[in-house]
Amino acid sequence: MNGIRIKGMGMCVPSHIVTNDDLAQIVDTNDEWITTRTGIKTRHHIGADETLHDITVKAAKDALKNSGVTADQIGACIVATMTPDTIMPSAACRLQEELGLPNDIPCFDLSAACTGFLFALHTMECLLNASPRKYGLVIGAEHLSRVTNWSDRSTCILFGDGAAGAVVECREGWRSICADLGCYGDNQVLKLPGIGMKEAGQISMDGQQVFKFAVQVVPHCIDQVLSRTGYTVDEIDFFVFHQANARIIDLAAKKYNIPPEKCCKNIAEYGNTSAASIPLVLAQLYEEGKLKSKCRALLVGFGGGLTWGGALVEFV
Ligand code: UT7
């Protein structure tokens, strides 16, 4: 199979910033607890005057502009999200209309919670191998503040909203992203019940159980991706892990001796944005001019499902 590489990134976060002190007005918590247990200082929330669609469109337009690819060259569009404005039409179909993407391409949403961007990258690689067009749009976007239980102090302090994504290119002879994806079905430890269900539209989580799952699965994904690509830790330019908790990221960095400048974190500013979290880190690195041609980033996602995924992305 021919591989994909990232040609350009884009991002958009809503302007409304919520601090730890703001949350201490709503639930029994404080800045010290949130900072030491999670590493989060602020998160951005969509306000009354914005929608997920608005920020998704901005992120996608940004990615197209930065990549120099035009809408008519896109061969597939995937939005990884569990919080679309409308379940039907999908967020991806609305993007197709807004951006004027071709009509004869698949556009759909993908639900894999915080691993969504990894599942979407792998799916896009498969789709572009079967497409006459060689570029794809992969977005991660979430409006988690809409599905937050504001009376649960153990989860409401975690989540933020945002959208970010990549234009990817598929070429003959390029190495696959070597995605390692999996799931361990569990309807208890982390869930967001759908329309008509008991506790519909509110996330609940057994944080300790998910923490244990995360610290096992992150090394598993790193090992799998390194073994499939043949690279060593030193040959990777950036490690981008799902931004769920700074302690999970720091444990992995310590285990693999990853220097701080290679282990990217933006959780302090954005909190946990689920499917948007990995592309938000990549888009920030891109904006800072750090993702040079041939640069390699090892990505790891984990979360609801329970799902996990790792992949090695290179930049055109
Ligand atoms: O994105 C999907 C993947 N998600 C994750 O990977 C999340 C993984 N889990 C976590 O990051 C952590 O488990 C949390 C940040 C969610 C919670 O941290 P923790 O260190 O596991 O705390 P805990 O749930 O064990 O709670 C410890 C104490 C409890 O009090 P007692 O029973 O010891 O008296 C909680 O009631 O902290 C209390 N607590 C709080 N205190 C102040 C829980 N939430 C808060 C809070 N402020 N916001």
Short mmCIF file of N, CA and C in Angstrom, two decimals, residues 76-209:
data_model
loop_
_atom_site.label_atom_id
_atom_site.label_comp_id
_atom_site.label_asym_id
_atom_site.label_seq_id
_atom_site.Cartn_x
_atom_site.Cartn_y
_atom_site.Cartn_z
N ALA A 76 -11.17 12.60 -0.52
CA ALA A 76 -12.00 12.08 0.57
C ALA A 76 -11.90 13.05 1.74
N CYS A 77 -12.97 13.11 2.54
CA CYS A 77 -12.97 14.01 3.71
C CYS A 77 -13.53 13.25 4.91
N ILE A 78 -12.75 13.20 5.97
CA ILE A 78 -13.20 12.52 7.20
C ILE A 78 -13.12 13.50 8.36
N VAL A 79 -14.20 13.61 9.12
CA VAL A 79 -14.16 14.37 10.36
C VAL A 79 -14.28 13.38 11.52
N ALA A 80 -13.23 13.30 12.32
CA ALA A 80 -13.27 12.47 13.53
C ALA A 80 -13.92 13.30 14.62
N THR A 81 -15.07 12.86 15.10
CA THR A 81 -15.78 13.61 16.14
C THR A 81 -16.80 12.72 16.83
N MET A 82 -17.09 13.00 18.08
CA MET A 82 -18.23 12.35 18.75
C MET A 82 -19.26 13.40 19.15
N THR A 83 -19.03 14.66 18.73
CA THR A 83 -19.94 15.74 19.10
C THR A 83 -20.30 16.61 17.90
N PRO A 84 -20.77 16.01 16.78
CA PRO A 84 -21.14 16.85 15.64
C PRO A 84 -22.37 17.68 15.98
N ASP A 85 -22.52 18.83 15.29
CA ASP A 85 -23.73 19.66 15.52
C ASP A 85 -24.98 18.87 15.17
N THR A 86 -24.92 18.14 14.08
CA THR A 86 -26.04 17.29 13.68
C THR A 86 -25.48 15.90 13.38
N ILE A 87 -26.21 14.87 13.82
CA ILE A 87 -25.75 13.52 13.51
C ILE A 87 -25.94 13.27 12.01
N MET A 88 -27.00 13.86 11.47
CA MET A 88 -27.24 13.81 10.04
C MET A 88 -27.77 15.18 9.63
N PRO A 89 -27.18 15.89 8.69
CA PRO A 89 -26.00 15.49 7.92
C PRO A 89 -24.75 15.46 8.79
N SER A 90 -23.78 14.68 8.37
CA SER A 90 -22.54 14.58 9.12
C SER A 90 -21.76 15.90 9.03
N ALA A 91 -20.83 16.09 9.97
CA ALA A 91 -19.96 17.28 9.93
C ALA A 91 -19.17 17.31 8.63
N ALA A 92 -18.80 16.14 8.13
CA ALA A 92 -18.00 16.06 6.89
C ALA A 92 -18.82 16.46 5.67
N CYS A 93 -20.10 16.07 5.65
CA CYS A 93 -20.97 16.47 4.52
C CYS A 93 -21.17 17.99 4.53
N ARG A 94 -21.28 18.56 5.72
CA ARG A 94 -21.44 20.02 5.79
C ARG A 94 -20.17 20.73 5.34
N LEU A 95 -19.01 20.11 5.64
CA LEU A 95 -17.73 20.67 5.16
C LEU A 95 -17.66 20.62 3.64
N GLN A 96 -18.12 19.49 3.09
CA GLN A 96 -18.11 19.32 1.63
C GLN A 96 -18.85 20.47 0.96
N GLU A 97 -20.04 20.79 1.51
CA GLU A 97 -20.85 21.87 0.94
C GLU A 97 -20.14 23.22 1.09
N GLU A 98 -19.66 23.48 2.29
CA GLU A 98 -19.07 24.79 2.61
C GLU A 98 -17.77 25.05 1.83
N LEU A 99 -16.95 24.00 1.67
CA LEU A 99 -15.65 24.18 1.01
C LEU A 99 -15.74 23.95 -0.50
N GLY A 100 -16.87 23.41 -0.96
CA GLY A 100 -16.98 23.08 -2.38
C GLY A 100 -16.08 21.91 -2.77
N LEU A 101 -16.02 20.90 -1.89
CA LEU A 101 -15.25 19.70 -2.23
C LEU A 101 -15.99 18.96 -3.36
N PRO A 102 -15.31 18.12 -4.14
CA PRO A 102 -15.99 17.41 -5.22
C PRO A 102 -17.19 16.61 -4.71
N ASN A 103 -18.17 16.39 -5.57
CA ASN A 103 -19.36 15.62 -5.18
C ASN A 103 -19.12 14.12 -5.22
N ASP A 104 -18.14 13.70 -6.02
CA ASP A 104 -17.95 12.25 -6.22
C ASP A 104 -16.88 11.68 -5.30
N ILE A 105 -16.90 12.12 -4.04
CA ILE A 105 -15.92 11.59 -3.07
C ILE A 105 -16.65 11.21 -1.78
N PRO A 106 -16.08 10.27 -0.98
CA PRO A 106 -16.70 9.96 0.31
C PRO A 106 -16.38 11.03 1.35
N CYS A 107 -17.42 11.52 2.03
CA CYS A 107 -17.27 12.48 3.14
C CYS A 107 -18.08 11.92 4.30
N PHE A 108 -17.44 11.65 5.41
CA PHE A 108 -18.18 11.04 6.53
C PHE A 108 -17.50 11.33 7.85
N ASP A 109 -18.30 11.19 8.93
CA ASP A 109 -17.74 11.35 10.28
C ASP A 109 -17.28 9.99 10.79
N LEU A 110 -16.29 10.03 11.66
CA LEU A 110 -15.75 8.79 12.21
C LEU A 110 -15.76 8.92 13.74
N SER A 111 -16.34 7.92 14.41
CA SER A 111 -16.48 7.97 15.86
C SER A 111 -15.54 6.97 16.52
N ALA A 112 -14.44 7.46 17.04
CA ALA A 112 -13.52 6.60 17.80
C ALA A 112 -12.97 7.40 18.97
N ALA A 113 -13.79 8.33 19.48
CA ALA A 113 -13.43 9.15 20.64
C ALA A 113 -12.04 9.76 20.47
N CYS A 114 -11.21 9.63 21.51
CA CYS A 114 -9.91 10.32 21.49
C CYS A 114 -8.90 9.69 20.53
N THR A 115 -9.23 8.50 20.00
CA THR A 115 -8.36 7.86 19.01
C THR A 115 -8.82 8.20 17.59
N GLY A 116 -9.85 9.03 17.49
CA GLY A 116 -10.48 9.30 16.20
C GLY A 116 -9.52 9.76 15.11
N PHE A 117 -8.59 10.64 15.44
CA PHE A 117 -7.70 11.16 14.40
C PHE A 117 -6.81 10.06 13.84
N LEU A 118 -6.37 9.13 14.71
CA LEU A 118 -5.52 8.01 14.24
C LEU A 118 -6.33 7.07 13.36
N PHE A 119 -7.56 6.72 13.80
CA PHE A 119 -8.41 5.85 12.98
C PHE A 119 -8.67 6.53 11.62
N ALA A 120 -8.87 7.84 11.65
CA ALA A 120 -9.19 8.58 10.41
C ALA A 120 -7.98 8.63 9.47
N LEU A 121 -6.78 8.80 10.02
CA LEU A 121 -5.58 8.83 9.15
C LEU A 121 -5.42 7.49 8.43
N HIS A 122 -5.58 6.39 9.19
CA HIS A 122 -5.44 5.07 8.59
C HIS A 122 -6.52 4.85 7.51
N THR A 123 -7.76 5.23 7.84
CA THR A 123 -8.87 5.07 6.89
C THR A 123 -8.58 5.88 5.62
N MET A 124 -8.07 7.10 5.82
CA MET A 124 -7.76 7.96 4.67
C MET A 124 -6.67 7.33 3.80
N GLU A 125 -5.67 6.73 4.44
CA GLU A 125 -4.60 6.08 3.65
C GLU A 125 -5.20 5.00 2.76
N CYS A 126 -6.12 4.20 3.32
CA CYS A 126 -6.77 3.15 2.53
C CYS A 126 -7.60 3.75 1.40
N LEU A 127 -8.37 4.78 1.71
CA LEU A 127 -9.26 5.39 0.70
C LEU A 127 -8.47 6.01 -0.45
N LEU A 128 -7.38 6.71 -0.12
CA LEU A 128 -6.63 7.39 -1.19
C LEU A 128 -5.92 6.39 -2.11
N ASN A 129 -5.62 5.21 -1.56
CA ASN A 129 -5.02 4.18 -2.43
C ASN A 129 -6.01 3.73 -3.50
N ALA A 130 -7.30 3.95 -3.22
CA ALA A 130 -8.33 3.51 -4.18
C ALA A 130 -8.93 4.70 -4.93
N SER A 131 -8.30 5.88 -4.82
CA SER A 131 -8.89 7.08 -5.42
C SER A 131 -8.01 7.64 -6.53
N PRO A 132 -8.62 8.20 -7.57
CA PRO A 132 -7.80 8.87 -8.59
C PRO A 132 -7.24 10.20 -8.07
N ARG A 133 -7.85 10.75 -7.02
CA ARG A 133 -7.33 12.00 -6.45
C ARG A 133 -6.34 11.63 -5.32
N LYS A 134 -5.33 12.44 -5.16
CA LYS A 134 -4.24 12.04 -4.27
C LYS A 134 -4.14 12.82 -2.96
N TYR A 135 -5.14 13.67 -2.72
CA TYR A 135 -5.13 14.44 -1.46
C TYR A 135 -6.38 14.14 -0.64
N GLY A 136 -6.24 14.17 0.66
CA GLY A 136 -7.38 13.92 1.55
C GLY A 136 -7.39 14.93 2.69
N LEU A 137 -8.59 15.18 3.20
CA LEU A 137 -8.76 16.11 4.32
C LEU A 137 -9.18 15.31 5.55
N VAL A 138 -8.37 15.39 6.61
CA VAL A 138 -8.65 14.66 7.86
C VAL A 138 -8.71 15.66 9.00
N ILE A 139 -9.89 15.78 9.61
CA ILE A 139 -10.09 16.77 10.68
C ILE A 139 -10.47 16.05 11.97
N GLY A 140 -10.00 16.57 13.10
CA GLY A 140 -10.49 16.14 14.41
C GLY A 140 -11.17 17.35 15.03
N ALA A 141 -12.42 17.21 15.45
CA ALA A 141 -13.16 18.39 15.95
C ALA A 141 -14.10 17.96 17.06
N GLU A 142 -14.14 18.71 18.13
CA GLU A 142 -15.04 18.36 19.25
C GLU A 142 -15.64 19.59 19.92
N HIS A 143 -16.89 19.41 20.34
CA HIS A 143 -17.60 20.40 21.17
C HIS A 143 -17.94 19.70 22.49
N LEU A 144 -16.88 19.41 23.27
CA LEU A 144 -17.08 18.60 24.48
C LEU A 144 -17.80 19.36 25.59
N SER A 145 -17.70 20.71 25.56
CA SER A 145 -18.38 21.47 26.63
C SER A 145 -19.89 21.26 26.57
N ARG A 146 -20.40 20.81 25.40
CA ARG A 146 -21.84 20.56 25.25
C ARG A 146 -22.25 19.23 25.88
N VAL A 147 -21.31 18.32 26.05
CA VAL A 147 -21.66 16.99 26.60
C VAL A 147 -21.00 16.74 27.96
N THR A 148 -20.61 17.85 28.60
CA THR A 148 -19.97 17.76 29.91
C THR A 148 -21.02 17.76 31.01
N ASN A 149 -20.80 16.92 32.02
CA ASN A 149 -21.68 16.91 33.19
C ASN A 149 -21.13 17.95 34.18
N TRP A 150 -21.79 19.09 34.25
CA TRP A 150 -21.25 20.22 35.03
C TRP A 150 -21.40 20.04 36.53
N SER A 151 -21.97 18.89 36.97
CA SER A 151 -22.01 18.66 38.42
C SER A 151 -20.97 17.60 38.82
N ASP A 152 -20.18 17.10 37.85
CA ASP A 152 -19.18 16.06 38.15
C ASP A 152 -17.78 16.69 38.10
N ARG A 153 -17.24 16.97 39.29
CA ARG A 153 -15.96 17.70 39.33
C ARG A 153 -14.79 16.88 38.77
N SER A 154 -14.94 15.54 38.75
CA SER A 154 -13.80 14.74 38.28
C SER A 154 -13.68 14.75 36.75
N THR A 155 -14.76 15.13 36.03
CA THR A 155 -14.64 15.19 34.56
C THR A 155 -14.80 16.60 33.99
N CYS A 156 -15.61 17.45 34.64
CA CYS A 156 -15.91 18.74 33.99
C CYS A 156 -14.69 19.64 33.89
N ILE A 157 -13.66 19.35 34.70
CA ILE A 157 -12.46 20.19 34.67
C ILE A 157 -11.53 19.80 33.50
N LEU A 158 -11.84 18.68 32.85
CA LEU A 158 -10.89 18.14 31.87
C LEU A 158 -11.05 18.68 30.45
N PHE A 159 -12.33 18.90 30.04
CA PHE A 159 -12.58 18.98 28.60
C PHE A 159 -12.58 20.39 28.01
N GLY A 160 -12.11 20.44 26.75
CA GLY A 160 -12.12 21.68 25.98
C GLY A 160 -12.66 21.42 24.59
N ASP A 161 -12.90 22.51 23.85
CA ASP A 161 -13.40 22.42 22.48
C ASP A 161 -12.32 22.86 21.50
N GLY A 162 -12.38 22.35 20.28
CA GLY A 162 -11.40 22.78 19.28
C GLY A 162 -11.52 21.95 18.01
N ALA A 163 -10.85 22.42 16.98
CA ALA A 163 -10.82 21.69 15.70
C ALA A 163 -9.45 21.88 15.07
N ALA A 164 -8.94 20.82 14.47
CA ALA A 164 -7.65 20.91 13.77
C ALA A 164 -7.58 19.76 12.78
N GLY A 165 -6.78 19.94 11.75
CA GLY A 165 -6.71 18.86 10.78
C GLY A 165 -5.59 19.01 9.79
N ALA A 166 -5.53 18.02 8.92
CA ALA A 166 -4.42 17.93 7.97
C ALA A 166 -4.92 17.69 6.56
N VAL A 167 -4.21 18.26 5.60
CA VAL A 167 -4.34 17.81 4.22
C VAL A 167 -3.20 16.82 4.03
N VAL A 168 -3.56 15.59 3.63
CA VAL A 168 -2.55 14.56 3.42
C VAL A 168 -2.43 14.25 1.93
N GLU A 169 -1.26 13.76 1.57
CA GLU A 169 -1.01 13.41 0.17
C GLU A 169 -0.59 11.94 0.12
N CYS A 170 -1.04 11.23 -0.90
CA CYS A 170 -0.68 9.81 -1.06
C CYS A 170 0.12 9.65 -2.35
N ARG A 171 1.30 9.06 -2.26
CA ARG A 171 2.15 8.88 -3.46
C ARG A 171 2.69 7.47 -3.51
N GLU A 172 2.86 6.98 -4.74
CA GLU A 172 3.43 5.66 -4.95
C GLU A 172 4.85 5.62 -4.38
N GLY A 173 5.17 4.58 -3.66
CA GLY A 173 6.52 4.43 -3.12
C GLY A 173 6.70 5.00 -1.73
N TRP A 174 5.72 5.80 -1.28
CA TRP A 174 5.85 6.32 0.09
C TRP A 174 5.48 5.22 1.08
N ARG A 175 6.18 5.19 2.19
CA ARG A 175 5.92 4.20 3.22
C ARG A 175 4.57 4.49 3.91
N SER A 176 3.86 3.41 4.25
CA SER A 176 2.59 3.56 4.99
C SER A 176 2.84 4.21 6.35
N ILE A 177 1.81 4.77 6.94
CA ILE A 177 1.95 5.35 8.29
C ILE A 177 2.06 4.24 9.35
N CYS A 178 1.97 2.98 8.93
CA CYS A 178 2.16 1.83 9.85
C CYS A 178 1.27 1.92 11.08
N ALA A 179 0.00 2.19 10.85
CA ALA A 179 -0.91 2.38 11.98
C ALA A 179 -1.13 1.08 12.75
N ASP A 180 -1.08 1.20 14.06
CA ASP A 180 -1.42 0.10 14.96
C ASP A 180 -2.69 0.54 15.68
N LEU A 181 -3.83 -0.06 15.34
CA LEU A 181 -5.12 0.38 15.89
C LEU A 181 -5.80 -0.77 16.60
N GLY A 182 -6.56 -0.46 17.63
CA GLY A 182 -7.29 -1.53 18.30
C GLY A 182 -8.39 -1.02 19.19
N CYS A 183 -9.20 -1.95 19.66
CA CYS A 183 -10.21 -1.59 20.65
C CYS A 183 -10.50 -2.76 21.57
N TYR A 184 -10.92 -2.37 22.74
CA TYR A 184 -11.28 -3.33 23.77
C TYR A 184 -12.65 -2.88 24.26
N GLY A 185 -13.72 -3.45 23.66
CA GLY A 185 -15.07 -2.95 23.92
C GLY A 185 -15.43 -2.94 25.39
N ASP A 186 -15.87 -1.78 25.88
CA ASP A 186 -16.23 -1.63 27.29
C ASP A 186 -17.26 -0.51 27.39
N ASN A 187 -18.42 -0.83 27.96
CA ASN A 187 -19.49 0.15 28.03
C ASN A 187 -19.63 0.75 29.43
N GLN A 188 -18.57 0.64 30.25
CA GLN A 188 -18.68 1.11 31.62
C GLN A 188 -17.74 2.26 31.96
N VAL A 189 -16.45 2.11 31.65
CA VAL A 189 -15.48 3.04 32.23
C VAL A 189 -15.47 4.43 31.59
N LEU A 190 -15.89 4.52 30.34
CA LEU A 190 -15.89 5.83 29.66
C LEU A 190 -17.01 5.82 28.64
N LYS A 191 -18.03 6.67 28.88
CA LYS A 191 -19.15 6.61 27.93
C LYS A 191 -19.86 7.94 27.76
N LEU A 192 -20.54 8.04 26.60
CA LEU A 192 -21.35 9.20 26.26
C LEU A 192 -22.63 8.65 25.62
N PRO A 193 -23.67 8.38 26.43
CA PRO A 193 -24.89 7.76 25.89
C PRO A 193 -25.57 8.65 24.84
N GLY A 194 -26.14 8.01 23.81
CA GLY A 194 -26.77 8.73 22.71
C GLY A 194 -28.22 9.09 22.98
N ILE A 195 -28.83 9.72 21.98
CA ILE A 195 -30.20 10.24 22.07
C ILE A 195 -31.15 9.15 22.57
N GLY A 196 -31.97 9.50 23.56
CA GLY A 196 -33.00 8.57 24.05
C GLY A 196 -32.52 7.63 25.13
N MET A 197 -31.21 7.59 25.37
CA MET A 197 -30.67 6.69 26.39
C MET A 197 -30.67 7.41 27.74
N LYS A 198 -30.58 6.60 28.82
CA LYS A 198 -30.45 7.17 30.16
C LYS A 198 -29.14 7.99 30.22
N GLU A 199 -29.19 9.15 30.81
CA GLU A 199 -28.02 10.05 30.90
C GLU A 199 -27.49 10.43 29.52
N ALA A 200 -28.40 10.58 28.57
CA ALA A 200 -28.00 10.94 27.19
C ALA A 200 -27.23 12.25 27.17
N GLY A 201 -26.21 12.27 26.32
CA GLY A 201 -25.48 13.52 26.08
C GLY A 201 -24.59 13.98 27.21
N GLN A 202 -24.21 13.08 28.12
CA GLN A 202 -23.28 13.48 29.20
C GLN A 202 -22.18 12.44 29.34
N ILE A 203 -20.96 12.92 29.30
CA ILE A 203 -19.81 12.02 29.46
C ILE A 203 -19.67 11.59 30.91
N SER A 204 -19.38 10.30 31.11
CA SER A 204 -18.99 9.85 32.45
C SER A 204 -17.74 8.98 32.32
N MET A 205 -16.90 9.01 33.34
CA MET A 205 -15.62 8.29 33.25
C MET A 205 -15.17 7.81 34.61
N ASP A 206 -14.67 6.57 34.65
CA ASP A 206 -13.95 6.08 35.82
C ASP A 206 -12.48 6.43 35.56
N GLY A 207 -12.08 7.59 36.05
CA GLY A 207 -10.77 8.15 35.72
C GLY A 207 -9.61 7.22 36.03
N GLN A 208 -9.66 6.57 37.19
CA GLN A 208 -8.53 5.71 37.57
C GLN A 208 -8.39 4.52 36.62
N GLN A 209 -9.54 3.92 36.24
CA GLN A 209 -9.49 2.77 35.32
C GLN A 209 -8.93 3.21 33.96
#
